Each structure stands twice: as structure tokens, then as C-alpha cells.
Short mmCIF file of C-alpha atoms and ligand atoms in Angstrom, two decimals:
data_model
loop_
_atom_site.label_atom_id
_atom_site.label_comp_id
_atom_site.label_asym_id
_atom_site.label_seq_id
_atom_site.Cartn_x
_atom_site.Cartn_y
_atom_site.Cartn_z
CA UNK O 1 -71.18 15.77 18.15
CA UNK O 2 -68.36 13.85 20.38
CA UNK O 3 -65.45 12.62 17.90
CA UNK O 4 -65.46 9.03 19.64
CA UNK O 5 -68.15 7.19 20.74
CA UNK O 6 -66.02 5.65 23.66
CA UNK O 7 -62.46 6.92 25.13
CA UNK O 8 -60.64 4.01 27.01
CA UNK O 9 -58.17 5.29 29.84
CA UNK O 10 -55.85 2.06 30.38
CA UNK O 11 -54.56 -0.75 27.69
CA UNK O 12 -54.57 -3.63 30.24
CA UNK O 13 -57.12 -6.53 29.97
CA UNK O 14 -60.03 -4.67 30.86
CA UNK O 15 -59.17 -1.54 28.56
CA UNK O 16 -57.80 -3.51 25.33
CA UNK O 17 -60.73 -6.23 25.74
CA UNK O 18 -63.16 -3.45 26.03
CA UNK O 19 -61.49 -1.54 23.17
CA UNK O 20 -61.65 -4.77 20.52
CA UNK O 21 -65.30 -5.34 21.60
CA UNK O 22 -66.26 -1.79 20.96
CA UNK O 23 -64.51 -2.08 17.63
CA UNK O 24 -66.29 -5.22 16.83
CA UNK O 25 -69.34 -3.41 17.48
CA UNK O 26 -68.96 -0.61 15.32
CA UNK O 27 -68.29 2.16 18.05
CA UNK O 28 -65.55 4.52 17.24
CA UNK O 29 -63.04 3.91 20.04
CA UNK O 30 -59.57 5.32 21.35
CA UNK O 31 -57.31 4.10 23.79
CA UNK O 32 -55.09 6.50 26.03
CA UNK O 33 -51.97 4.59 27.65
CA UNK O 34 -49.35 5.97 29.51
CA UNK O 35 -47.02 3.04 28.62
CA UNK O 36 -45.20 2.99 25.22
CA UNK O 37 -46.86 -0.58 24.88
CA UNK O 38 -50.21 -1.91 25.26
CA UNK O 39 -51.20 -4.85 27.66
CA UNK O 40 -51.19 -3.38 31.21
CA UNK O 41 -50.05 -5.02 34.37
CA UNK O 42 -51.23 -8.51 33.43
CA UNK O 43 -49.22 -8.91 30.12
CA UNK O 44 -46.03 -6.91 30.98
CA UNK O 45 -45.43 -7.91 35.02
CA UNK O 46 -48.44 -9.93 36.32
CA UNK O 47 -50.31 -12.96 34.70
CA UNK O 48 -48.25 -13.58 31.73
CA UNK O 49 -44.34 -13.57 32.97
CA UNK O 50 -45.10 -14.97 35.99
CA UNK O 51 -47.10 -18.38 34.06
CA UNK O 52 -43.97 -18.33 31.92
CA UNK O 53 -41.72 -18.52 34.98
CA UNK O 54 -44.39 -21.42 36.38
CA UNK O 55 -44.15 -23.27 33.45
CA UNK O 56 -40.37 -23.18 33.40
CA UNK O 57 -40.36 -24.30 36.95
CA UNK O 58 -42.65 -27.20 36.40
CA UNK O 59 -40.70 -28.40 33.27
CA UNK O 60 -37.35 -28.10 35.33
CA UNK O 61 -39.13 -30.12 38.27
CA UNK O 62 -39.86 -32.90 35.65
CA UNK O 63 -36.16 -33.19 34.84
CA UNK O 64 -35.23 -33.27 38.35
CA UNK O 65 -37.78 -35.78 39.18
CA UNK O 66 -36.42 -37.65 35.71
CA UNK O 67 -35.48 -40.92 37.64
CA UNK O 68 -39.11 -41.69 38.47
CA UNK O 69 -39.91 -41.58 34.75
CA UNK O 70 -37.34 -43.64 33.98
CA UNK O 71 -34.76 -41.06 32.48
CA UNK O 72 -31.15 -40.59 33.64
CA UNK O 73 -30.86 -37.16 33.35
CA UNK O 74 -27.21 -35.55 34.40
CA UNK O 75 -25.77 -32.29 33.82
CA UNK O 76 -28.85 -30.41 34.54
CA UNK O 77 -28.27 -26.74 34.77
CA UNK O 78 -30.48 -23.52 34.75
CA UNK O 79 -29.71 -20.69 32.13
CA UNK O 80 -31.64 -18.34 33.96
CA UNK O 81 -30.67 -15.52 31.35
CA UNK O 82 -32.48 -17.25 28.85
CA UNK O 83 -35.68 -18.12 30.89
CA UNK O 84 -36.09 -14.30 31.47
CA UNK O 85 -35.27 -13.69 27.59
CA UNK O 86 -37.89 -16.28 26.93
CA UNK O 87 -40.44 -14.73 29.19
CA UNK O 88 -39.40 -11.41 27.55
CA UNK O 89 -40.38 -12.56 24.17
CA UNK O 90 -43.68 -13.85 25.17
CA UNK O 91 -44.64 -10.86 26.53
CA UNK O 92 -43.21 -8.86 23.50
CA UNK O 93 -45.02 -11.02 21.05
CA UNK O 94 -48.36 -10.71 22.95
CA UNK O 95 -48.05 -6.69 23.13
CA UNK O 96 -47.60 -6.62 19.62
CA UNK O 97 -50.81 -9.05 18.88
CA UNK O 98 -52.82 -6.13 20.86
CA UNK O 99 -51.44 -3.67 18.44
CA UNK O 100 -52.23 -6.02 15.55
CA UNK O 101 -55.86 -6.36 16.97
CA UNK O 102 -56.44 -2.85 17.40
CA UNK O 103 -55.93 -1.96 14.00
CA UNK O 104 -58.02 -5.21 12.85
CA UNK O 105 -60.88 -3.82 14.82
CA UNK O 106 -60.26 0.27 13.62
CA UNK O 107 -59.39 1.14 17.39
CA UNK O 108 -56.71 4.16 17.38
CA UNK O 109 -54.58 4.49 20.68
CA UNK O 110 -52.25 7.58 21.95
CA UNK O 111 -49.59 7.10 24.34
CA UNK O 112 -49.94 9.66 27.38
CA UNK O 113 -51.42 10.24 30.46
CA UNK O 114 -55.42 10.25 30.33
CA UNK O 115 -57.32 12.53 32.74
CA UNK O 116 -61.32 12.75 32.68
CA UNK O 117 -61.93 16.48 32.28
CA UNK O 118 -65.79 15.95 32.70
CA UNK O 119 -68.71 14.58 30.55
CA UNK O 120 -67.18 13.72 27.49
CA UNK O 121 -63.63 14.95 27.54
CA UNK O 122 -60.41 13.34 28.07
CA UNK O 123 -57.06 15.09 28.22
CA UNK O 124 -53.78 13.43 27.26
CA UNK O 125 -50.39 14.51 28.67
CA UNK O 126 -47.39 13.09 26.61
CA UNK O 127 -44.56 13.95 28.58
CA UNK O 128 -45.87 17.77 28.38
CA UNK O 129 -47.30 17.56 24.84
CA UNK O 130 -51.29 18.19 25.75
CA UNK O 131 -54.22 17.15 23.57
CA UNK O 132 -57.84 16.40 24.30
CA UNK O 133 -60.27 13.93 23.30
CA UNK O 134 -64.07 14.28 22.66
CA UNK O 135 -65.90 11.13 23.85
CA UNK O 136 -69.50 10.38 24.24
CA UNK O 137 -68.26 7.63 26.77
CA UNK O 138 -65.30 7.42 28.97
CA UNK O 139 -64.11 3.94 30.33
CA UNK O 140 -61.50 4.43 33.21
CA UNK O 141 -59.42 1.40 33.44
CA UNK O 142 -56.16 2.68 35.16
CA UNK O 143 -55.78 -0.85 37.17
CA UNK O 144 -53.40 -1.46 40.26
CA UNK O 145 -50.12 -1.26 41.50
CA UNK O 146 -48.18 -3.40 44.49
CA UNK O 147 -49.00 -2.11 48.05
CA UNK O 148 -46.51 -2.36 50.81
CA UNK O 149 -46.60 -1.80 54.84
CA UNK O 150 -45.79 1.45 56.57
CA UNK O 151 -42.14 2.12 56.68
CA UNK O 152 -41.25 -0.59 54.13
CA UNK O 153 -40.34 0.55 50.84
CA UNK O 154 -39.31 -1.10 48.05
CA UNK O 155 -35.71 -0.64 46.67
CA UNK O 156 -36.31 -3.05 43.75
CA UNK O 157 -32.70 -4.53 44.53
CA UNK O 158 -33.39 -6.36 47.91
CA UNK O 159 -36.84 -5.31 48.84
CA UNK O 160 -38.72 -6.47 45.50
CA UNK O 161 -42.21 -6.29 44.26
CA UNK O 162 -43.92 -8.04 41.64
CA UNK O 163 -42.40 -5.55 38.80
CA UNK O 164 -38.58 -5.84 40.12
CA UNK O 165 -38.76 -9.80 41.43
CA UNK O 166 -39.10 -10.67 37.63
CA UNK O 167 -35.86 -8.96 36.52
CA UNK O 168 -33.26 -10.60 39.03
CA UNK O 169 -30.35 -11.29 37.44
CA UNK O 170 -29.73 -14.59 39.33
CA UNK O 171 -31.76 -16.80 41.25
CA UNK O 172 -31.53 -15.88 45.12
CA UNK O 173 -30.61 -18.65 47.62
CA UNK O 174 -32.91 -17.27 50.05
CA UNK O 175 -36.15 -15.52 49.65
CA UNK O 176 -38.72 -13.91 52.22
CA UNK O 177 -42.26 -13.35 50.61
CA UNK O 178 -44.79 -11.36 52.97
CA UNK O 179 -48.27 -12.17 51.90
CA UNK O 180 -49.70 -15.68 50.54
CA UNK O 181 -52.19 -14.45 48.35
CA UNK O 182 -51.98 -15.92 44.78
CA UNK O 183 -49.23 -13.36 43.98
CA UNK O 184 -47.28 -14.52 47.01
CA UNK O 185 -47.76 -18.13 46.47
CA UNK O 186 -47.05 -18.48 42.85
CA UNK O 187 -43.78 -16.62 43.21
CA UNK O 188 -43.05 -18.94 46.33
CA UNK O 189 -43.72 -21.93 43.80
CA UNK O 190 -41.29 -20.69 41.39
CA UNK O 191 -38.34 -19.93 43.52
CA UNK O 192 -38.83 -22.98 45.28
CA UNK O 193 -38.63 -25.01 42.26
CA UNK O 194 -35.68 -23.45 41.09
CA UNK O 195 -33.83 -24.25 44.39
CA UNK O 196 -34.51 -20.90 46.97
CA UNK O 197 -35.06 -21.67 50.01
CA UNK O 198 -38.30 -19.88 50.39
CA UNK O 199 -40.10 -18.52 53.72
CA UNK O 200 -44.00 -17.07 53.58
CA UNK O 201 -44.92 -14.68 56.33
CA UNK O 202 -48.79 -14.20 56.27
CA UNK O 203 -50.69 -12.05 58.55
CA UNK O 204 -54.19 -14.35 58.52
CA UNK O 205 -54.19 -17.64 60.03
CA UNK O 206 -53.80 -19.49 56.69
CA UNK O 207 -52.36 -19.33 53.09
CA UNK O 208 -54.81 -18.23 50.32
CA UNK O 209 -57.24 -16.39 52.58
CA UNK O 210 -60.14 -16.30 49.73
CA UNK O 211 -60.14 -19.90 49.44
CA UNK O 212 -62.17 -22.45 51.20
CA UNK O 213 -60.37 -23.36 54.49
CA UNK O 214 -59.30 -27.14 53.30
CA UNK O 215 -58.15 -25.57 50.43
CA UNK O 216 -55.59 -23.48 52.40
CA UNK O 217 -54.76 -26.65 54.69
CA UNK O 218 -53.95 -28.84 51.66
CA UNK O 219 -51.96 -25.97 50.12
CA UNK O 220 -49.83 -25.82 53.53
CA UNK O 221 -49.78 -29.32 53.64
CA UNK O 222 -47.82 -29.93 50.14
CA UNK O 223 -45.84 -26.55 50.34
CA UNK O 224 -44.35 -27.54 53.89
CA UNK O 225 -43.10 -31.09 52.22
CA UNK O 226 -41.49 -29.00 49.38
CA UNK O 227 -39.60 -27.20 52.31
CA UNK O 228 -41.13 -23.82 52.27
CA UNK O 229 -41.00 -22.76 55.87
CA UNK O 230 -44.67 -21.14 56.61
CA UNK O 231 -45.71 -18.55 59.27
CA UNK O 232 -49.22 -17.47 59.42
CA UNK O 233 -50.78 -15.00 61.90
CA UNK O 234 -47.64 -13.47 61.65
CA UNK O 235 -47.00 -9.77 61.64
CA UNK O 236 -44.37 -7.79 60.23
CA UNK O 237 -42.67 -5.25 62.91
CA UNK O 238 -39.98 -4.44 60.40
CA UNK O 239 -37.49 -4.81 57.81
CA UNK O 240 -33.82 -3.83 57.93
CA UNK O 241 -31.46 -4.06 55.20
CA UNK O 242 -27.96 -4.94 55.50
CA UNK O 243 -24.88 -6.51 53.60
CA UNK O 244 -26.36 -9.75 53.36
CA UNK O 245 -29.87 -8.50 52.16
CA UNK O 246 -32.78 -8.28 54.69
CA UNK O 247 -33.75 -8.92 58.38
CA UNK O 248 -37.63 -9.01 58.94
CA UNK O 249 -38.64 -9.06 62.81
CA UNK O 250 -42.26 -10.18 62.93
CA UNK O 251 -44.28 -11.68 65.84
CA UNK O 252 -45.46 -15.06 65.55
CA UNK O 253 -48.74 -16.52 65.99
CA UNK O 254 -48.10 -16.89 69.76
CA UNK O 255 -46.83 -13.26 69.88
CA UNK O 256 -43.38 -14.16 69.90
CA UNK O 257 -40.98 -12.15 68.31
CA UNK O 258 -38.84 -13.66 65.87
CA UNK O 259 -36.08 -12.74 63.21
CA UNK O 260 -35.34 -13.94 59.79
CA UNK O 261 -32.95 -13.40 57.32
CA UNK O 262 -32.51 -13.82 53.60
CA UNK O 263 -30.91 -12.38 50.48
CA UNK O 264 -34.48 -10.76 48.91
CA UNK O 265 -37.99 -9.95 50.18
CA UNK O 266 -41.00 -9.89 47.96
CA UNK O 267 -43.89 -7.87 49.10
CA UNK O 268 -46.89 -9.53 48.29
CA UNK O 269 -49.39 -7.47 50.57
CA UNK O 270 -52.08 -6.68 47.88
CA UNK O 271 -52.57 -4.10 45.14
CA UNK O 272 -53.80 -0.45 45.86
CA UNK O 273 -56.17 1.14 42.66
CA UNK O 274 -54.31 3.74 40.64
CA UNK O 275 -57.20 6.34 40.80
CA UNK O 276 -54.90 9.43 41.75
CA UNK O 277 -54.74 12.24 39.12
CA UNK O 278 -57.25 10.73 36.94
CA UNK O 279 -59.87 13.78 37.33
CA UNK O 280 -62.42 11.69 39.38
CA UNK O 281 -62.73 14.80 41.43
CA UNK O 282 -64.40 16.39 38.27
CA UNK O 283 -67.29 13.48 38.18
CA UNK O 284 -69.83 12.60 40.46
CA UNK O 285 -68.47 9.44 40.95
CA UNK O 286 -67.82 8.01 44.39
CA UNK O 287 -64.70 6.85 45.76
CA UNK O 288 -64.16 3.82 48.68
CA UNK O 289 -60.76 3.91 49.92
CA UNK O 290 -59.51 4.91 46.39
CA UNK O 291 -61.53 2.16 44.58
CA UNK O 292 -64.24 3.39 42.34
CA UNK O 293 -67.87 2.62 43.10
CA UNK O 294 -70.21 1.32 40.22
CA UNK O 295 -73.97 2.12 40.64
CA UNK O 296 -74.99 0.31 37.85
CA UNK O 297 -74.67 -3.67 36.53
CA UNK O 298 -73.12 -2.19 33.50
CA UNK O 299 -69.97 -0.63 35.50
CA UNK O 300 -71.56 2.88 35.15
CA UNK O 301 -70.84 5.40 37.88
CA UNK O 302 -72.75 7.66 39.52
CA UNK O 303 -71.51 10.18 36.46
CA UNK O 304 -73.66 9.47 33.53
CA UNK O 305 -70.98 8.29 30.46
CA UNK O 306 -68.17 7.68 32.97
CA UNK O 307 -67.51 3.65 33.53
CA UNK O 308 -64.95 1.88 35.69
CA UNK O 309 -63.33 -1.08 34.80
CA UNK O 310 -60.91 -3.96 36.48
CA UNK O 311 -58.80 -3.61 39.40
CA UNK O 312 -59.90 -0.37 40.57
CA UNK O 313 -63.55 -1.46 41.05
CA UNK O 314 -64.77 -0.93 44.52
CA UNK O 315 -65.87 -4.70 45.98
CA UNK O 316 -64.51 -6.88 42.74
CA UNK O 317 -61.91 -9.27 43.02
CA UNK O 318 -58.97 -7.95 40.75
CA UNK O 319 -58.31 -10.30 38.46
CA UNK O 320 -57.80 -10.02 34.57
CA UNK O 321 -60.85 -12.45 33.66
CA UNK O 322 -62.94 -10.43 35.62
CA UNK O 323 -61.78 -6.83 34.21
CA UNK O 324 -62.36 -8.59 30.78
CA UNK O 325 -65.56 -9.24 31.13
CA UNK O 326 -66.54 -5.76 33.00
CA UNK O 327 -65.04 -4.38 29.85
CA UNK O 328 -67.32 -5.98 27.37
CA UNK O 329 -70.51 -5.45 29.56
CA UNK O 330 -69.71 -2.04 29.56
CA UNK O 331 -69.13 -1.39 25.93
CA UNK O 332 -71.89 -3.72 24.79
CA UNK O 333 -74.42 -1.81 27.15
CA UNK O 334 -72.91 1.43 25.55
CA UNK O 335 -73.71 0.05 21.98
CA UNK O 336 -77.42 -0.52 23.21
CA UNK O 337 -77.32 -4.29 22.76
CA UNK O 338 -78.20 -6.55 25.52
CA UNK O 339 -75.61 -8.21 27.69
CA UNK O 340 -75.48 -10.05 30.77
CA UNK O 341 -74.55 -7.95 33.90
CA UNK O 342 -71.44 -9.34 36.31
CA UNK O 343 -72.46 -11.99 38.87
CA UNK O 344 -69.64 -11.50 41.77
CA UNK O 345 -70.24 -15.25 42.66
CA UNK O 346 -69.35 -16.73 38.98
CA UNK O 347 -66.12 -15.05 38.50
CA UNK O 348 -63.45 -18.13 38.65
CA UNK O 349 -60.15 -18.00 40.79
CA UNK O 350 -56.85 -19.77 39.33
CA UNK O 351 -53.93 -19.83 41.31
CA UNK O 352 -51.27 -21.24 39.34
CA UNK O 353 -48.51 -22.26 42.41
CA UNK O 354 -47.93 -26.25 42.62
CA UNK O 355 -50.38 -27.56 43.44
CA UNK O 356 -52.75 -25.33 41.46
CA UNK O 357 -55.88 -24.01 42.57
CA UNK O 358 -58.88 -23.77 40.66
CA UNK O 359 -62.25 -22.49 42.49
CA UNK O 360 -65.52 -20.64 42.04
CA UNK O 361 -68.56 -19.70 44.08
CA UNK O 362 -69.23 -20.24 47.76
CA UNK O 363 -66.74 -21.66 50.11
CA UNK O 364 -68.28 -23.90 52.51
CA UNK O 365 -68.22 -21.43 55.52
CA UNK O 366 -69.90 -18.86 53.32
CA UNK O 367 -72.64 -21.43 52.15
CA UNK O 368 -73.35 -22.25 55.87
CA UNK O 369 -73.46 -18.29 56.71
CA UNK O 370 -75.77 -17.87 53.86
CA UNK O 371 -78.13 -20.17 55.69
CA UNK O 372 -77.82 -23.05 53.20
CA UNK O 373 -78.55 -26.72 53.97
CA UNK O 374 -74.98 -27.49 53.39
CA UNK O 375 -73.91 -30.79 51.55
CA UNK O 376 -70.57 -31.41 50.52
CA UNK O 377 -68.75 -34.05 48.35
CA UNK O 378 -64.64 -34.75 47.87
CA UNK O 379 -63.04 -36.42 45.44
CA UNK O 380 -59.20 -36.82 46.22
CA UNK O 381 -56.98 -37.05 42.91
CA UNK O 382 -55.31 -40.21 44.26
CA UNK O 383 -57.91 -42.13 42.67
CA UNK O 384 -57.63 -40.75 39.23
CA UNK O 385 -55.62 -42.80 36.86
CA UNK O 386 -54.71 -39.85 34.65
CA UNK O 387 -53.36 -38.30 37.74
CA UNK O 388 -51.07 -41.29 38.59
CA UNK O 389 -49.81 -41.23 35.11
CA UNK O 390 -48.93 -37.59 35.46
CA UNK O 391 -47.24 -38.57 38.54
CA UNK O 392 -49.15 -35.60 40.22
CA UNK O 393 -51.98 -37.56 42.34
CA UNK O 394 -52.13 -35.12 45.42
CA UNK O 395 -55.14 -33.02 46.19
CA UNK O 396 -58.70 -33.11 45.46
CA UNK O 397 -61.92 -31.74 44.24
CA UNK O 398 -64.76 -30.62 46.52
CA UNK O 399 -68.15 -30.00 46.03
CA UNK O 400 -70.39 -27.92 47.96
CA UNK O 401 -74.04 -27.90 47.13
CA UNK O 402 -77.66 -27.25 49.17
CA UNK O 403 -79.24 -30.54 50.03
CA UNK O 404 -82.86 -29.66 49.08
CA UNK O 405 -82.41 -29.61 44.97
CA UNK O 406 -78.76 -30.75 44.55
CA UNK O 407 -77.88 -26.61 43.97
CA UNK O 408 -74.19 -26.29 43.48
CA UNK O 409 -73.07 -23.61 45.13
CA UNK O 410 -69.17 -23.61 44.98
CA UNK O 411 -66.59 -25.84 43.61
CA UNK O 412 -62.93 -26.05 44.82
CA UNK O 413 -60.15 -28.03 43.10
CA UNK O 414 -56.28 -28.35 44.20
CA UNK O 415 -54.11 -30.61 42.31
CA UNK O 416 -53.34 -31.46 38.53
CA UNK O 417 -54.57 -29.11 36.09
CA UNK O 418 -56.91 -27.47 38.60
CA UNK O 419 -56.51 -24.33 36.54
CA UNK O 420 -57.70 -25.98 33.48
CA UNK O 421 -60.42 -28.41 35.03
CA UNK O 422 -61.76 -25.06 36.59
CA UNK O 423 -63.51 -24.90 33.14
CA UNK O 424 -66.15 -27.30 33.87
CA UNK O 425 -66.81 -25.66 37.44
CA UNK O 426 -67.43 -22.53 35.86
CA UNK O 427 -69.94 -23.59 33.19
CA UNK O 428 -71.55 -25.87 35.95
CA UNK O 429 -72.18 -22.64 38.04
CA UNK O 430 -72.77 -20.34 35.21
CA UNK O 431 -75.46 -22.88 33.46
CA UNK O 432 -76.77 -23.58 37.10
CA UNK O 433 -76.52 -27.30 36.81
CA UNK O 434 -77.54 -29.37 39.97
CA UNK O 435 -75.58 -32.17 41.26
CA UNK O 436 -78.02 -35.02 39.59
CA UNK O 437 -77.21 -33.31 36.34
CA UNK O 438 -73.43 -33.22 36.48
CA UNK O 439 -72.85 -36.68 37.96
CA UNK O 440 -74.72 -37.73 35.18
CA UNK O 441 -72.40 -36.08 32.40
CA UNK O 442 -70.41 -38.53 30.62
CA UNK O 443 -66.59 -37.26 31.07
CA UNK O 444 -63.76 -38.93 29.13
CA UNK O 445 -61.45 -41.62 30.34
CA UNK O 446 -58.95 -41.17 31.32
CA UNK O 447 -58.86 -37.71 32.06
CA UNK O 448 -57.98 -35.51 35.26
CA UNK O 449 -61.01 -33.92 34.16
CA UNK O 450 -63.27 -37.31 34.88
CA UNK O 451 -62.24 -36.50 38.52
CA UNK O 452 -65.33 -33.81 38.49
CA UNK O 453 -67.72 -36.65 37.73
CA UNK O 454 -66.44 -38.59 40.86
CA UNK O 455 -66.67 -35.04 43.14
CA UNK O 456 -70.15 -34.28 42.06
CA UNK O 457 -71.19 -38.07 42.53
CA UNK O 458 -69.36 -37.77 45.89
CA UNK O 459 -72.04 -35.60 47.43
CA UNK O 460 -74.20 -38.47 46.96
CA UNK O 461 -71.94 -40.92 48.46
CA UNK O 462 -71.80 -42.31 44.94
CA UNK O 463 -68.15 -41.77 43.78
CA UNK O 464 -66.47 -44.83 41.90
CA UNK O 465 -62.83 -44.27 42.16
CA UNK O 466 -62.26 -44.17 46.03
C1 FAD K 1 -47.61 -10.72 39.86
C2 FAD K 1 -49.06 -10.87 39.29
C3 FAD K 1 -49.81 -12.03 38.63
C4 FAD K 1 -50.96 -12.15 38.62
N1 FAD K 1 -51.56 -13.04 37.98
C5 FAD K 1 -52.70 -12.95 37.48
C6 FAD K 1 -53.53 -14.51 36.67
O1 FAD K 1 -52.83 -15.43 36.69
N2 FAD K 1 -54.74 -14.25 36.22
C7 FAD K 1 -55.76 -13.30 36.95
O2 FAD K 1 -56.50 -13.08 36.39
N3 FAD K 1 -55.04 -11.84 37.34
C8 FAD K 1 -53.75 -11.70 37.50
N4 FAD K 1 -53.05 -11.05 38.05
C9 FAD K 1 -54.05 -9.94 38.16
C10 FAD K 1 -54.20 -9.11 36.89
O3 FAD K 1 -53.08 -8.97 36.52
C11 FAD K 1 -54.99 -7.73 37.06
O4 FAD K 1 -56.47 -7.87 37.54
C12 FAD K 1 -55.27 -7.10 35.66
O5 FAD K 1 -54.40 -6.77 35.21
C13 FAD K 1 -56.43 -5.90 36.01
O6 FAD K 1 -56.42 -5.27 34.39
P1 FAD K 1 -56.89 -3.83 34.27
O7 FAD K 1 -57.00 -3.69 33.09
O8 FAD K 1 -57.59 -3.58 35.32
O9 FAD K 1 -55.60 -3.16 35.01
P2 FAD K 1 -53.93 -3.36 34.12
O10 FAD K 1 -53.50 -4.45 33.78
O11 FAD K 1 -53.18 -2.65 35.50
O12 FAD K 1 -53.68 -1.71 33.29
C14 FAD K 1 -54.02 -0.44 33.58
C15 FAD K 1 -53.25 -0.01 32.33
O13 FAD K 1 -53.77 1.49 32.58
C16 FAD K 1 -52.65 2.37 32.41
N5 FAD K 1 -52.86 3.49 33.05
C17 FAD K 1 -52.83 3.85 34.61
N6 FAD K 1 -53.21 4.83 34.79
C18 FAD K 1 -53.32 5.62 33.55
C19 FAD K 1 -53.65 7.04 32.76
N7 FAD K 1 -54.30 7.94 34.11
N8 FAD K 1 -53.50 7.10 32.02
C20 FAD K 1 -53.13 6.46 30.91
N9 FAD K 1 -52.67 5.13 31.02
C21 FAD K 1 -52.94 4.36 32.39
C22 FAD K 1 -51.20 1.39 32.96
O14 FAD K 1 -50.17 1.70 32.08
C23 FAD K 1 -51.55 -0.14 32.53
O15 FAD K 1 -51.32 -0.41 31.00
C24 FAD K 1 -51.65 -10.81 38.52
C25 FAD K 1 -51.32 -9.61 39.45
C26 FAD K 1 -50.19 -9.68 39.33
C27 FAD K 1 -49.42 -8.50 40.06
#
């Protein structure tokens, strides 16, 4: 009999959440993690440290706009070292928190490089010290790392990734961000607030290309107001380092060669799966450009007993909360209990730039392409009293629905607290609420959240506040 019911390779959000739930379900569980700490990309160099910096940027923006709120603010200074120290303290606290939760749920963990060695076997290599684990089921949750472009290598001093930009000893005067997905626009937001002149370069025709087109246009408008220079449909040709920093050569949307100079450059062009040297060649699991193909709704690969979770899974969004639920689904299935398979259109997107973006379900374009008789509604936050109180009433909530029965297909929010009021959007889609259900739900007043009620009603032309 195998020593463990489950062995999990990787302790990021996919791995640690799967491990805790496995423990709660009474499965004997071990986690293999190459780093000396738990938490993965999300906790150490992703979701959490970036949101700490975004919070500090937000507070700083409030101080800068103090006069509007009736405060006289003088002598305002950024203590960057203290901000970085607070970020590190928060990360450490939560890494310790995962260790505590492992103990509480009798989850064991070992440090070392984990490799699948065939059914029920995982080898662990901790700096040459080798051991083997027997487990009836193996979850590979090895995560992802930053991609680059051919010929552009991060030196982590001038050409940065999401890791090295978090350790900059000083705030740069100028920064070029290549890539305007969630990671790119979040860093653009952070450094713009702290006074850096930021330029965004994106190969596709719009910012945040996975979002609804109207969200991209609104973000571009708001970013331009903040002074962010934006080049979309622009392809980087080369990056040269020099004494002053970097010079980027690129072709703009008309194909015209251009150059830009900056102190630092951030590569934010996507993330590649970390599936090399994980022993997948010893299994029947299929790969698609390095991503692992799962063939069951419970995240199992073509190799029985081998599951793939999180950023390495082909065709799934690379998001912490998607990884967490995939892990829960897999171990619940292993425990022989009933669970809900993951539905891709029910995974929310949250982007914490300023203005924030929250979305779920189909964009208007996707809904039309899927053959729906699309009816949309839109409520601008300018009509929301709480947004005015907050001094932040840009943006809108857009609802995409099917005209026939008022089925809600997608909800797209840009503006104040978008990533928080997204909770109602997610509940609506998961519980299959219709326009009629949702426009009659009572929303508390005054809240930013009540904008959702107006947005649902606007599909029928019955919004109150605009
Ligand atoms: C800058 C940035 C900001 C982000 N912000 C958000 C956000 O706000 N919200 C959100 O939902 N998502 C965000 N993400 C994405 C999120 O971080 C990932 O989707 C999430 O971390 C994926 O979880 P995972 O468990 O699949 O992998 P990871 O978190 O990458 O964890 C994988 C773990 O496996 C370990 N490992 C790898 N190979 C081995 C091996 N062979 N043996 C042992 N251990 C191994 C690694 O050390 C790591 O600890 C952000 C990402 C970045 C880069």
C-alpha cells in the first residue's frame, strides 16, 4: 500500500490549497516544494506583493489629492525602503500561515525538486540528497515563470521580470513595460502613482486584450489621463542596454520604426509553464506547447492517478483562484466525494490597476460570435453616490445578456472597487441569475455595489441613476 494518498509537487496556491483540503478530507498528504518556503509565485512574487504595492500607491494617491478632500498635506515623502519592508513582512506572515495550516491539517512537506517517476512514485532531490515518496495519486502543480522575447534576456538590474522589479532599491524615473496584460498594467499603475514616467508597449491592438473591448478603451483613456504613454499594435525589434538604461526599438501601429529610452524595462509578455524535468516523459500525460493537457473534468491527465493543476494546465487561465479551485476539485474527486467540475466561463478575472477591472463570463464580442441575440446594458459610476463620495467615479459596469430569456452571459466592471463588487457578478453567473432576478435584488444604499442593480436594470432601459 502507498505510504501517502496524495503527493503534491509545488506549494503555490494550487498546491497548498489542494493539500489543506486533502488533509481536511482525511487523505494522507505530502507536499514537495523546491524553495525553502511555501506559497509559490502568488505569495512571494505575484498576487500578494503586487497588491501590497498597489495599496501603497493608492494611499499615496489619496495624500497627493488631499486638497480635494480638504486636507493640507505638506512634506509628503515616499520611504521606499519601508514600503518594501512592509511588503516582505506581509509575505513572510502568510508563508508562516500556510505552514501553520499544514500542521493543523496534518499535511507533511519536504523541500526538494519533485519528479514524477511513474505510477505512485515521486523522487525528491534536495541539493543532491535524494529520496523517494510513494503515493497513490500525484498532483503536479509546478507553476510558471516569466517569458521573454527572443534575444531579450532579463539581467534583473535594468531588464526586469515580475521578480526583480519587486526588489528595486529605488523608484526609477522612467520605465518601459512591454506587455499590457494584467501584470503589465498593474506595474504601470504602481510606478505611475509613485512618480515614474511609464510607457506601455503592447503587440496587440489594445490594453488588457482578454477583456471586453469597451473595458480596454476605458482603461486606455484613464491611463492616458494619468500621463502613461501607450503604444498598441507595436512590435519590439530589439532592446539595447547602455549607461543610461535601455533603448527599445520597435515598430509602431503604422509600421514606423521608433525608439524609446528609459532607466528600466519590465518584460510582462506572459508566463511559461514549468513542466521541464518533472518526469512527464515517464507518463502518458499529453503536453501542448509545454502545458499539460487534462482529459477529465477533475483535472486528471491521460496517466491514471496523475493530476495537473494551476498555471501548467493547457487552456486554463493562469490565475491563483483558478488554481485553488482546480486543486480542490482534484483532491475531492480523489477522496471519492462529489464535486463540481471547473467551468472556464465561471472563472472571474480581477486586475488591480487603477482603475480596477473585474469581469466574468463572455465579452460582448464572444457572446455575438457564440450566436446569442445579445442585449447589453451599461451603468457609468458617475451616477453612483458612493463613488462620488470616494472621489472616484470614472468607469462603468457593462452587462452582456441574451435577449430571449434575459440570461446573463457576462459582466464587465471598470472603476472603484471593481475587484470587490465582482463578487456579485460571480454569484450571479454561478447561480444563473437572469436580468429579471438581479434587477429586483435589493442592493444596500449608498454603496458602489448598488451600481450592479442599475447595470442590470439598464439592459431593459430602466436604470434609475443616469
Ligand atoms: C506579478 C504577478 C501578479 C499576479 N497577480 C495575481 C492576482 O492578483 N490574482 C491572481 O489570481 N493571480 C495572479 N497572478 C497569477 C498567480 O500568481 C498564478 O496564477 C498562481 O501563482 C499559480 O499557482 P500555481 O500553484 O499553479 O503555481 P505557482 O504559484 O507558480 O507555484 C508553483 C510552486 O511549485 C514549485 N515548484 C516548481 N517546480 C517544482 C518541482 N519540480 N519540485 C518542487 N517544487 C516545484 C515552485 O517553487 C512554486 O512554489 C499573478 C502573477 C504574477 C507574476
